[in-house]
Short mmCIF file of N, CA, C and O and ligand atoms in Angstrom, two decimals:
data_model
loop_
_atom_site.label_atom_id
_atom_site.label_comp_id
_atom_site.label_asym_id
_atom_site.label_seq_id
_atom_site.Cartn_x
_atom_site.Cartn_y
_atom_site.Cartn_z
N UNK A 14 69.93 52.33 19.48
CA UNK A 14 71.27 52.73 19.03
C UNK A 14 71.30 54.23 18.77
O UNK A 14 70.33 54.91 18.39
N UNK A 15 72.53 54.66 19.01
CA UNK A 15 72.43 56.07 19.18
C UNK A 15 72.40 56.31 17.35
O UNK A 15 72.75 55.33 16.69
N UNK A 16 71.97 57.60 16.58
CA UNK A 16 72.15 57.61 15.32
C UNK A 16 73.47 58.28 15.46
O UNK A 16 74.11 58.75 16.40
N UNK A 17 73.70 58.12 13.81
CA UNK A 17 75.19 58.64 13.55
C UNK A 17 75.10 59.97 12.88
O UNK A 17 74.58 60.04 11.77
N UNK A 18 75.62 61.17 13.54
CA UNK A 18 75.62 62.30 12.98
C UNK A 18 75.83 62.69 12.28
O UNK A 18 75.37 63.82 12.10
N UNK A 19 76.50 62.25 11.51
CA UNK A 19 77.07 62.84 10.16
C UNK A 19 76.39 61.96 9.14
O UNK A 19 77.05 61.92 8.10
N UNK A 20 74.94 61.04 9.07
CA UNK A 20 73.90 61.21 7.98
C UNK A 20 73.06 61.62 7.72
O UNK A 20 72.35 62.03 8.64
N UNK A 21 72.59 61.79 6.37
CA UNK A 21 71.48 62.58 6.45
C UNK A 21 69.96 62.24 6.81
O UNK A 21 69.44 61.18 7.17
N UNK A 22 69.44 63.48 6.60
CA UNK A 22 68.11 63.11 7.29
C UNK A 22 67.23 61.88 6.38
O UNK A 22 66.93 61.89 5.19
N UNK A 23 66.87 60.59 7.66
CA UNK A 23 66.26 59.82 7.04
C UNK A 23 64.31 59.77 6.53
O UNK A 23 63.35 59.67 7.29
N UNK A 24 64.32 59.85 5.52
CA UNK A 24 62.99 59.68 5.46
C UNK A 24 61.98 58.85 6.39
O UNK A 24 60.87 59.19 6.81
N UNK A 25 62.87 57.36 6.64
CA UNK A 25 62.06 56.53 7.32
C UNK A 25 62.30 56.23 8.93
O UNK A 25 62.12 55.18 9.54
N UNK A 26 62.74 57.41 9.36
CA UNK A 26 62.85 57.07 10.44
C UNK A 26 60.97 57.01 11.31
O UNK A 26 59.89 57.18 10.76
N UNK A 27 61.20 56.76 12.49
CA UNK A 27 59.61 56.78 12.88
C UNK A 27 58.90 57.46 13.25
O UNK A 27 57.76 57.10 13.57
N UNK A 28 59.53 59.23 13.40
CA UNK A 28 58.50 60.43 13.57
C UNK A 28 58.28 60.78 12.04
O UNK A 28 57.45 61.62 11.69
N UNK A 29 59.10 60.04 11.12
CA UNK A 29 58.49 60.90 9.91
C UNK A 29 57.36 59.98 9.48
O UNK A 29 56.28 60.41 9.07
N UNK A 30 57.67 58.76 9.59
CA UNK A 30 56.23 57.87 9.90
C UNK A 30 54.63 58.37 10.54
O UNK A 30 53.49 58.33 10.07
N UNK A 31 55.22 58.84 11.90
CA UNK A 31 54.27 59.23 12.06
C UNK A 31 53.31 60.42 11.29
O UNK A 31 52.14 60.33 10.90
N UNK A 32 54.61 61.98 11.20
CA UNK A 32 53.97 62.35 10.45
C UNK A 32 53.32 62.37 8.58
O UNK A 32 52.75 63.21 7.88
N UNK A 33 53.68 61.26 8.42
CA UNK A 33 53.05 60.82 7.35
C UNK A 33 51.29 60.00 7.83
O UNK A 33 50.22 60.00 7.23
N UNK A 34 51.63 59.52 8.89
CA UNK A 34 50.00 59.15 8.92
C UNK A 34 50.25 57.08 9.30
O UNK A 34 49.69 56.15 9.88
N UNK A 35 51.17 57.32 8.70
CA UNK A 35 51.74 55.71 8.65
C UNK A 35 51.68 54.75 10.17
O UNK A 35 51.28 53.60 10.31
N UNK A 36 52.09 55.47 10.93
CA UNK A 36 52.06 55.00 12.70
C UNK A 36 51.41 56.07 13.28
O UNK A 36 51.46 57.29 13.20
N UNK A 37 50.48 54.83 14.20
CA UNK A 37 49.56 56.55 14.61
C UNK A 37 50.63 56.80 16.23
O UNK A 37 51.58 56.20 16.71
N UNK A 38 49.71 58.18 16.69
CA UNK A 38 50.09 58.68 17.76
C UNK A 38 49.19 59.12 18.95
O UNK A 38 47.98 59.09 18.70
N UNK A 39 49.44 59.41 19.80
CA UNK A 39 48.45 60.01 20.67
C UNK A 39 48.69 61.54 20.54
O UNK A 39 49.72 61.97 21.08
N UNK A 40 47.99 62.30 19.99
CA UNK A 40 48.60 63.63 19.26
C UNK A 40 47.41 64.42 20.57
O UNK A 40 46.19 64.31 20.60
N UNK A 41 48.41 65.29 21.65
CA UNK A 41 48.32 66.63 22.23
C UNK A 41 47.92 67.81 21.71
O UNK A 41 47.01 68.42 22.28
N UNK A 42 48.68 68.46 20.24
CA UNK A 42 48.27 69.40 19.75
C UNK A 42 48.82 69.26 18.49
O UNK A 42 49.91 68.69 18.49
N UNK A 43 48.32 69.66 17.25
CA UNK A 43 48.89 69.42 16.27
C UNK A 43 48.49 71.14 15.75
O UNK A 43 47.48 71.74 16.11
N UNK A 44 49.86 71.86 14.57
CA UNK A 44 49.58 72.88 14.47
C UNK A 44 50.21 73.17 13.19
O UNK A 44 50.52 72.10 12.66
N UNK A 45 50.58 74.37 12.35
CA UNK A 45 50.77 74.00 11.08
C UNK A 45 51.99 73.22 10.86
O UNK A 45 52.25 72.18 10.26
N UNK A 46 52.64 74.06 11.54
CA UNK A 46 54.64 73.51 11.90
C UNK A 46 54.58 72.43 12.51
O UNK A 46 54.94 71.46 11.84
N UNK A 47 54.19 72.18 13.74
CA UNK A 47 54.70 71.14 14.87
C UNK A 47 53.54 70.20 14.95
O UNK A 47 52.41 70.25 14.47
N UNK A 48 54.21 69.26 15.75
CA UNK A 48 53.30 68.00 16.16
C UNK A 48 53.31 67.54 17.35
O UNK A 48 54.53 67.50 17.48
N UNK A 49 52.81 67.05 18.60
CA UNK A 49 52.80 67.27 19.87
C UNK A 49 52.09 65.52 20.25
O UNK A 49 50.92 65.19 20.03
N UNK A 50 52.92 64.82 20.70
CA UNK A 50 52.33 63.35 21.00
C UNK A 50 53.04 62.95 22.14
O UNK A 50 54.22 63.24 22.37
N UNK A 51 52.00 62.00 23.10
CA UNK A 51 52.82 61.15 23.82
C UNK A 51 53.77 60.64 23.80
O UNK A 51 53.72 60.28 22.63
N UNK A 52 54.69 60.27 24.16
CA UNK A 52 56.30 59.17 23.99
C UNK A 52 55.26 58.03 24.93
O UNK A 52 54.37 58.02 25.78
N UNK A 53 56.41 56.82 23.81
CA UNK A 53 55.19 55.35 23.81
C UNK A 53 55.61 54.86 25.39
O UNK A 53 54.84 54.15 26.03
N UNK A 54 56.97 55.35 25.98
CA UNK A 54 57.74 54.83 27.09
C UNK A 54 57.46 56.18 27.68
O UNK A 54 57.93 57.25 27.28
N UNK A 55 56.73 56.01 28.58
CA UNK A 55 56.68 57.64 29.27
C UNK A 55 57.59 57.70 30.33
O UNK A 55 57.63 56.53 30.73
N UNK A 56 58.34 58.35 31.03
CA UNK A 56 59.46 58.66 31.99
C UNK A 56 59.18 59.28 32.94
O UNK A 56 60.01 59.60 33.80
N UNK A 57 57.57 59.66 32.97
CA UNK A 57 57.09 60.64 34.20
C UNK A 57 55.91 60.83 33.65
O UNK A 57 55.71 60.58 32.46
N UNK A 58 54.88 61.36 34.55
CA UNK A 58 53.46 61.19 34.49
C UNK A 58 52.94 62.41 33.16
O UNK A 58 52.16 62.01 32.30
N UNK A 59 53.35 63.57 33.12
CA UNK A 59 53.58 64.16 31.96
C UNK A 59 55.16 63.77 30.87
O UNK A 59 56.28 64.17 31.17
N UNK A 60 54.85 63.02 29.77
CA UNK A 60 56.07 62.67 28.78
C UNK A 60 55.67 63.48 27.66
O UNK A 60 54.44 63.41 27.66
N UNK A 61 55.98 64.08 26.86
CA UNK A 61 55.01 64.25 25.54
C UNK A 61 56.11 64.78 24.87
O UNK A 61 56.71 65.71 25.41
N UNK A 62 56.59 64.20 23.41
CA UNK A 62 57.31 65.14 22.53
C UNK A 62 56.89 65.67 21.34
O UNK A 62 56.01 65.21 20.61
N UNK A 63 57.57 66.70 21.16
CA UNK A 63 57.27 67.87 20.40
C UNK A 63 57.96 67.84 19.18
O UNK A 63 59.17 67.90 19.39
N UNK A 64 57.64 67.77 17.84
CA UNK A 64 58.45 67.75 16.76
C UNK A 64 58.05 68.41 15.57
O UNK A 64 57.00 68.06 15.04
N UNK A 65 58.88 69.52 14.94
CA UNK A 65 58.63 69.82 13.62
C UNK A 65 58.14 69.07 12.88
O UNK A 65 58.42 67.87 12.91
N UNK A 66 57.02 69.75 11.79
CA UNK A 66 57.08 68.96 10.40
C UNK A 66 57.42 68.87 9.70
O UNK A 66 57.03 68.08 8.85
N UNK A 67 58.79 69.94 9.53
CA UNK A 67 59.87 70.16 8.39
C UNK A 67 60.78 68.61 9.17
O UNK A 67 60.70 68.03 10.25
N UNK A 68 61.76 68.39 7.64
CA UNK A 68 62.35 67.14 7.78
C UNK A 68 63.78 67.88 8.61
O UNK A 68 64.66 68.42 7.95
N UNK A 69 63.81 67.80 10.21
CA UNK A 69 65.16 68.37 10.18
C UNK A 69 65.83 67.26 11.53
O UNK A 69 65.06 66.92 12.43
N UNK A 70 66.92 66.91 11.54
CA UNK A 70 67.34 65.88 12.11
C UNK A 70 67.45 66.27 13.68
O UNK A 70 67.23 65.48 14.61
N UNK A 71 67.84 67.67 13.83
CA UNK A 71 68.45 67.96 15.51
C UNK A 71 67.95 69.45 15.80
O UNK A 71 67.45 70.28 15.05
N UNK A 72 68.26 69.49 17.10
CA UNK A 72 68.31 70.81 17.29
C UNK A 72 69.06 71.97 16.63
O UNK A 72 68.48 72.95 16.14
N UNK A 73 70.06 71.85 16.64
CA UNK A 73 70.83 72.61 15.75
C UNK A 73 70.72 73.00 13.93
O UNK A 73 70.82 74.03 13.27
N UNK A 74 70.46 71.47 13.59
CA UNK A 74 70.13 71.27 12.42
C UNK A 74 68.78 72.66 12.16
O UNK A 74 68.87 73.68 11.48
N UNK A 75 67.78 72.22 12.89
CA UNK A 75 66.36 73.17 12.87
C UNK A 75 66.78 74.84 12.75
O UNK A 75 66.30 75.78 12.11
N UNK A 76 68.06 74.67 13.82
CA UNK A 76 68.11 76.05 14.24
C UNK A 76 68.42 77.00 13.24
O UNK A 76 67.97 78.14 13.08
N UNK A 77 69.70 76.04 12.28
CA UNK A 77 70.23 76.86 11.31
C UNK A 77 69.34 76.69 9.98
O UNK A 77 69.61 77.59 9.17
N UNK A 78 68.35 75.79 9.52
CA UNK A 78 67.74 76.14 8.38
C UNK A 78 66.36 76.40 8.55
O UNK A 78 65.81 76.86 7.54
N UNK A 79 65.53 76.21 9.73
CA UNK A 79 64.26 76.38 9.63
C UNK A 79 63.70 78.04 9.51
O UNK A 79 64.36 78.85 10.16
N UNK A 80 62.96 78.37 9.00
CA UNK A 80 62.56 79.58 8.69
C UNK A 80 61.81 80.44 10.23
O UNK A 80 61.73 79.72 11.22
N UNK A 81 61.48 81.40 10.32
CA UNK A 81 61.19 82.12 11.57
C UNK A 81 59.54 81.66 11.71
O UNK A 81 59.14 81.34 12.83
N UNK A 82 58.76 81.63 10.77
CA UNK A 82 57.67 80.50 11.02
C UNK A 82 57.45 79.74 11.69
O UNK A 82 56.64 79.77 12.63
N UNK A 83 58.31 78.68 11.24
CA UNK A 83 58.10 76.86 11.94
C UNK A 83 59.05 77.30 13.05
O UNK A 83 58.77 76.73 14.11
N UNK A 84 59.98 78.06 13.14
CA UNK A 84 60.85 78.15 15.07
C UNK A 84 59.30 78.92 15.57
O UNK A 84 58.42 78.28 16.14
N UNK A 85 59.20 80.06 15.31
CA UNK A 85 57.92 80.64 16.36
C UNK A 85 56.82 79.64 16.78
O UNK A 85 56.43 79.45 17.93
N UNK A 86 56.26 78.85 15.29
CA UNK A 86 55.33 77.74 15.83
C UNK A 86 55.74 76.83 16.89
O UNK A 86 55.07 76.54 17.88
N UNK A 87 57.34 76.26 16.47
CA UNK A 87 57.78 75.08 17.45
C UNK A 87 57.98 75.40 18.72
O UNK A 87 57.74 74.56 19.58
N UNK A 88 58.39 76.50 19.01
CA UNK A 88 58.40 76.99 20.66
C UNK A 88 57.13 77.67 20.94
O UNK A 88 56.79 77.55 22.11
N UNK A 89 56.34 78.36 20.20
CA UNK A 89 55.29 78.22 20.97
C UNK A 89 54.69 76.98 21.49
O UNK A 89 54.29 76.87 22.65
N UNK A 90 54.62 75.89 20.42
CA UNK A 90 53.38 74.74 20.53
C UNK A 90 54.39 73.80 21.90
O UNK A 90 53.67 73.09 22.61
N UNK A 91 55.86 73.77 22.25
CA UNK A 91 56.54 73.50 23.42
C UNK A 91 55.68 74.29 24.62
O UNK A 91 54.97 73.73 25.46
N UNK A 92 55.88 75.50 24.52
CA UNK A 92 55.01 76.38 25.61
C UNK A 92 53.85 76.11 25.63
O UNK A 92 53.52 76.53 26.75
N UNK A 93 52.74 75.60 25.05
CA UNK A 93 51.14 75.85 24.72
C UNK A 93 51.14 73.90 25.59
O UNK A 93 50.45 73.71 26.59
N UNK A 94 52.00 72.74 24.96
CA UNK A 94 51.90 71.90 25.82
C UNK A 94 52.40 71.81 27.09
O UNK A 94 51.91 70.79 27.57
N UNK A 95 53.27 72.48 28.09
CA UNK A 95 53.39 72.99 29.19
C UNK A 95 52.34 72.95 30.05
O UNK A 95 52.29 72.42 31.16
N UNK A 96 51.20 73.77 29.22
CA UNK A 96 49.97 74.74 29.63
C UNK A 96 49.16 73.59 29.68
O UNK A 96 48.61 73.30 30.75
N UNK A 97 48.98 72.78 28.50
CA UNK A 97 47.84 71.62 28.40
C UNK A 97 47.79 70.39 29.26
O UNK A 97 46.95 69.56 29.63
N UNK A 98 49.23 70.67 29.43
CA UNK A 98 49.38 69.06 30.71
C UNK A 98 49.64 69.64 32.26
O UNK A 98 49.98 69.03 33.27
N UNK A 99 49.45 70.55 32.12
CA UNK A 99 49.32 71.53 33.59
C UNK A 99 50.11 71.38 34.07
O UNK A 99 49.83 70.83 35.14
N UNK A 100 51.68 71.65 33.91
CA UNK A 100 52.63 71.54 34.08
C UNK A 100 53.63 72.90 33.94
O UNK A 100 54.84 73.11 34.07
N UNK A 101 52.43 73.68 33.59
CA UNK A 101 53.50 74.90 33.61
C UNK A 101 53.66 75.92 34.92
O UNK A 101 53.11 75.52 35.95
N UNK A 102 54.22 76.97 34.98
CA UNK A 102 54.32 77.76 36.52
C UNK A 102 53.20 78.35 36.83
O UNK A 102 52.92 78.70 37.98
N UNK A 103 52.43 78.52 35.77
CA UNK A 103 50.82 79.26 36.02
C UNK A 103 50.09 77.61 36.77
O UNK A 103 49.60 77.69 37.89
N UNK A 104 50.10 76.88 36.37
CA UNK A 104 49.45 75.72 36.88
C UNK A 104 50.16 74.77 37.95
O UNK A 104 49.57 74.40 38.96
N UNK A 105 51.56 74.37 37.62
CA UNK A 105 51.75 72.84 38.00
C UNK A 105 53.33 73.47 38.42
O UNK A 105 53.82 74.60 38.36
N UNK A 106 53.79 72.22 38.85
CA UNK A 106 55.10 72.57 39.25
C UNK A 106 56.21 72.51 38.91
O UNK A 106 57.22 72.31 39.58
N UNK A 107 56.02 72.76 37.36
CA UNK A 107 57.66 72.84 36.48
C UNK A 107 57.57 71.76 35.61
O UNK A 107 56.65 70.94 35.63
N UNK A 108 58.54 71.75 34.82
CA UNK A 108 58.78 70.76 33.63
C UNK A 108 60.18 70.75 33.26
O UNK A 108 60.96 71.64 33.61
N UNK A 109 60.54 69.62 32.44
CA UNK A 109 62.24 70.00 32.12
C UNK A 109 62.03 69.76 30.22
O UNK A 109 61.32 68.92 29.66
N UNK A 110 62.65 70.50 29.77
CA UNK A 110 62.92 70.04 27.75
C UNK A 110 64.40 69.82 28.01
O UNK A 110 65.38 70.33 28.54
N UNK A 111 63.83 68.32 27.05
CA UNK A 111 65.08 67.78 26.66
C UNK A 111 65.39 66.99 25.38
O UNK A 111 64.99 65.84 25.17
N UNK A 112 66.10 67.70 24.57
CA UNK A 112 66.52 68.03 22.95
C UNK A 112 67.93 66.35 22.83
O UNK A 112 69.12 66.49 22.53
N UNK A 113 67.42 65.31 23.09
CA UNK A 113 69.00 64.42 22.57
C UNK A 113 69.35 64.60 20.95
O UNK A 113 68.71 64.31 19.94
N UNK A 114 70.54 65.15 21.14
CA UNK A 114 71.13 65.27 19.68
C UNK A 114 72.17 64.30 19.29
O UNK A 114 72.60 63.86 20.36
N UNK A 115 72.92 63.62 18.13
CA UNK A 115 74.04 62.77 18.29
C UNK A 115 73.84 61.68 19.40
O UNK A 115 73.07 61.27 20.27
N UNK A 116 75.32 61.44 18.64
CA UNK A 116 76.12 60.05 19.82
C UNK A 116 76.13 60.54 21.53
O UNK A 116 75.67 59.90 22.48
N UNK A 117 76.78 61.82 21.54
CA UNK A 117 77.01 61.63 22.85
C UNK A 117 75.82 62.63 23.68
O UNK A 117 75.91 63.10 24.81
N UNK A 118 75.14 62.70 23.07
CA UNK A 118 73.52 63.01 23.16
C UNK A 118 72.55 61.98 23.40
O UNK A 118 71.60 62.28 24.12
N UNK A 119 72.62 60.89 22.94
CA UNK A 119 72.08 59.52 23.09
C UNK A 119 70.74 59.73 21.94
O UNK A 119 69.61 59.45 22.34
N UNK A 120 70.88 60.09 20.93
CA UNK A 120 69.17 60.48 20.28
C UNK A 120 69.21 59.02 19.44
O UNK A 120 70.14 58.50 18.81
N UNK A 121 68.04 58.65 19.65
CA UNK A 121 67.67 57.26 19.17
C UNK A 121 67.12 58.03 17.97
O UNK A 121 67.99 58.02 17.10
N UNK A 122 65.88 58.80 17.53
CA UNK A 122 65.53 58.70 16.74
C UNK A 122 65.67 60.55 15.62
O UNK A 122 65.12 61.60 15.97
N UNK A 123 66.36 60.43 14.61
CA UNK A 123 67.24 61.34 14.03
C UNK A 123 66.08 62.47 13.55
O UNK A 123 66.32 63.02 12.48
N UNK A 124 65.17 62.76 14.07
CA UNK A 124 64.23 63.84 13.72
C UNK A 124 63.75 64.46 14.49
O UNK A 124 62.84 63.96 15.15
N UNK A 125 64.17 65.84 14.73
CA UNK A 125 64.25 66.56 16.27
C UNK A 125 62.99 66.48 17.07
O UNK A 125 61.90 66.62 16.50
N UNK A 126 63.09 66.22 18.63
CA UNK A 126 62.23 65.84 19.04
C UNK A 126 62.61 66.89 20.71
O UNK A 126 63.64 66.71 21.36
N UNK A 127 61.64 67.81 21.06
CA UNK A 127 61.83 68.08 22.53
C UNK A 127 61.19 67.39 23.56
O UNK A 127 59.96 67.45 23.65
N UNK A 128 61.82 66.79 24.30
CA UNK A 128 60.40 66.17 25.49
C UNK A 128 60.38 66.96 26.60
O UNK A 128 61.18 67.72 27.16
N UNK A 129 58.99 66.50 26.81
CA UNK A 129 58.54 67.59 27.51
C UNK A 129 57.77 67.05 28.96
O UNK A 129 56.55 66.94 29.04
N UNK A 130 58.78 66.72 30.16
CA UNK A 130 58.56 66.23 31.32
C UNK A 130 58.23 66.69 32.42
O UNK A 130 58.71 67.74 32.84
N UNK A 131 57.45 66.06 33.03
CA UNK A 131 57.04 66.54 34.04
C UNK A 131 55.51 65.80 35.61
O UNK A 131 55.48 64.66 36.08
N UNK A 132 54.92 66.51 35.82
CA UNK A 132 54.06 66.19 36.71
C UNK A 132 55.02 65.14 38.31
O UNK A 132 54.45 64.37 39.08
N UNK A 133 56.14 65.43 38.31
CA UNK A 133 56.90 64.47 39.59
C UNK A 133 58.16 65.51 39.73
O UNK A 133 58.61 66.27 38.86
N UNK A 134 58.55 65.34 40.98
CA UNK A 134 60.09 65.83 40.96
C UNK A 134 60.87 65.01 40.09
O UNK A 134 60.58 63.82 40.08
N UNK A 135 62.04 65.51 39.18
CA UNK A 135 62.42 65.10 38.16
C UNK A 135 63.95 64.87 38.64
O UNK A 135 64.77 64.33 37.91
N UNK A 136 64.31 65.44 40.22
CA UNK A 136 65.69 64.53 40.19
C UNK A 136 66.83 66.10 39.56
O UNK A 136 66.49 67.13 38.97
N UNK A 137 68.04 65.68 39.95
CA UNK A 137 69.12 66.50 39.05
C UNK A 137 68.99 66.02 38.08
O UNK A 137 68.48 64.95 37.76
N UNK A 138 69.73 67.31 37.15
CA UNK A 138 69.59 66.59 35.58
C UNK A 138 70.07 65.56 34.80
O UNK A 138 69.55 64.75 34.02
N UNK A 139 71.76 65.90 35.39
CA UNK A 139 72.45 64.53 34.86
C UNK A 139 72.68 63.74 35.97
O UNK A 139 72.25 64.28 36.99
N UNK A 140 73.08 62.92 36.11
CA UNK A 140 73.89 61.13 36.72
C UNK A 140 75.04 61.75 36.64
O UNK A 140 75.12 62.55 35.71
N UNK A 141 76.18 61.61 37.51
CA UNK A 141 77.61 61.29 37.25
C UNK A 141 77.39 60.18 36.49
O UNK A 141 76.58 59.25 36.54
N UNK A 142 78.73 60.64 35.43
CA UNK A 142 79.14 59.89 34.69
C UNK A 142 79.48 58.36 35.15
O UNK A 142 79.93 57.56 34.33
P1 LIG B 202 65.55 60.07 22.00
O1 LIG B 202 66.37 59.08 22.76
O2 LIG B 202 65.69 61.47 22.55
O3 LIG B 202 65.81 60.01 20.51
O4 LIG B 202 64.04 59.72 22.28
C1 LIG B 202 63.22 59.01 21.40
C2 LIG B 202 61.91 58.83 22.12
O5 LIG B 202 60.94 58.43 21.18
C3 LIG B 202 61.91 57.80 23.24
O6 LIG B 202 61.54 58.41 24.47
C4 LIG B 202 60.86 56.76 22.79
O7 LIG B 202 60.12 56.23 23.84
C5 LIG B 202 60.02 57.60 21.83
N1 LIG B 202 59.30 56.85 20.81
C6 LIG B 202 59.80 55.93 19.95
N2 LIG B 202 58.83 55.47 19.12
C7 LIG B 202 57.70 56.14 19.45
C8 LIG B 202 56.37 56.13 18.96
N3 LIG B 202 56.00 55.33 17.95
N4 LIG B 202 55.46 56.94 19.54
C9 LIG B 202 55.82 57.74 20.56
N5 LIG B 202 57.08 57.81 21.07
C10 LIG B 202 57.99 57.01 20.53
#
């Protein structure tokens, strides 16, 4: 179910699970800010998402309160897994990030998450509607 935007950030949703320790993960890179794990449904031979450890629900959300810290960490440690799954332009042949925010975003789970796809041709981006 898509979450509803206008609540607040839930404690129990299941990346904050994870980063509590509670559900494990297959963790890529872990760094002071961010956290870097497989997605359990992978969508392409490289899947892996990327998530703050501050509690922040979306992209936007992050954008406007996270401090210049945890953004420098979080896009680096996006770029640094690129590199690790050999998927970046120095190595491999591209990748796509993709941030679902809201309803008409489709984000299942309300704690910002970038994925980070790749290792196959990935297709146009959207479907006609
Ligand atoms: P989104 O639709 O952008 O909110 O994507 C949520 C993603 O989280 C989906 O791709 C799920 O497969 C993934 N996911 C859900 N639970 C877990 C989990 N426990 N470990 C790893 N990935 C998960």
């Amino acid at each position: 179910m898509p979450i509803d935007p206008t609540a607040p950030y839930d404690d129990d949703n299941i990346f904050a699970k994870i980063l509590r320790g509670e559900i494990p993960n297959t963790t890529v890179i872990e760094t002071e800010h961010s956290l870097a794990f497989h997605d359990i449904t992978p969508q392409a031979p490289t899947h892996v998402l990327v998530i703050p450890k501050g509690a922040y629900v979306s992209f936007d959300h992050f954008a406007s309160e996270a401090g210049e810290a945890e953004i420098i960490d979080y896009v680096r440690t996006i770029g640094q897994v690129a590199q690790m799954c050999g998927v970046d332009l120095g190595e491999g042949g591209g990748f796509r990030l993709i941030s679902n925010a809201g309803r008409d975003g489709v984000q299942e789970v309300p704690h910002l998450h970038v994925h980070v796809l790749g290792g196959r041709g990935l297709g146009r981006m959207l479907q006609p509607a």
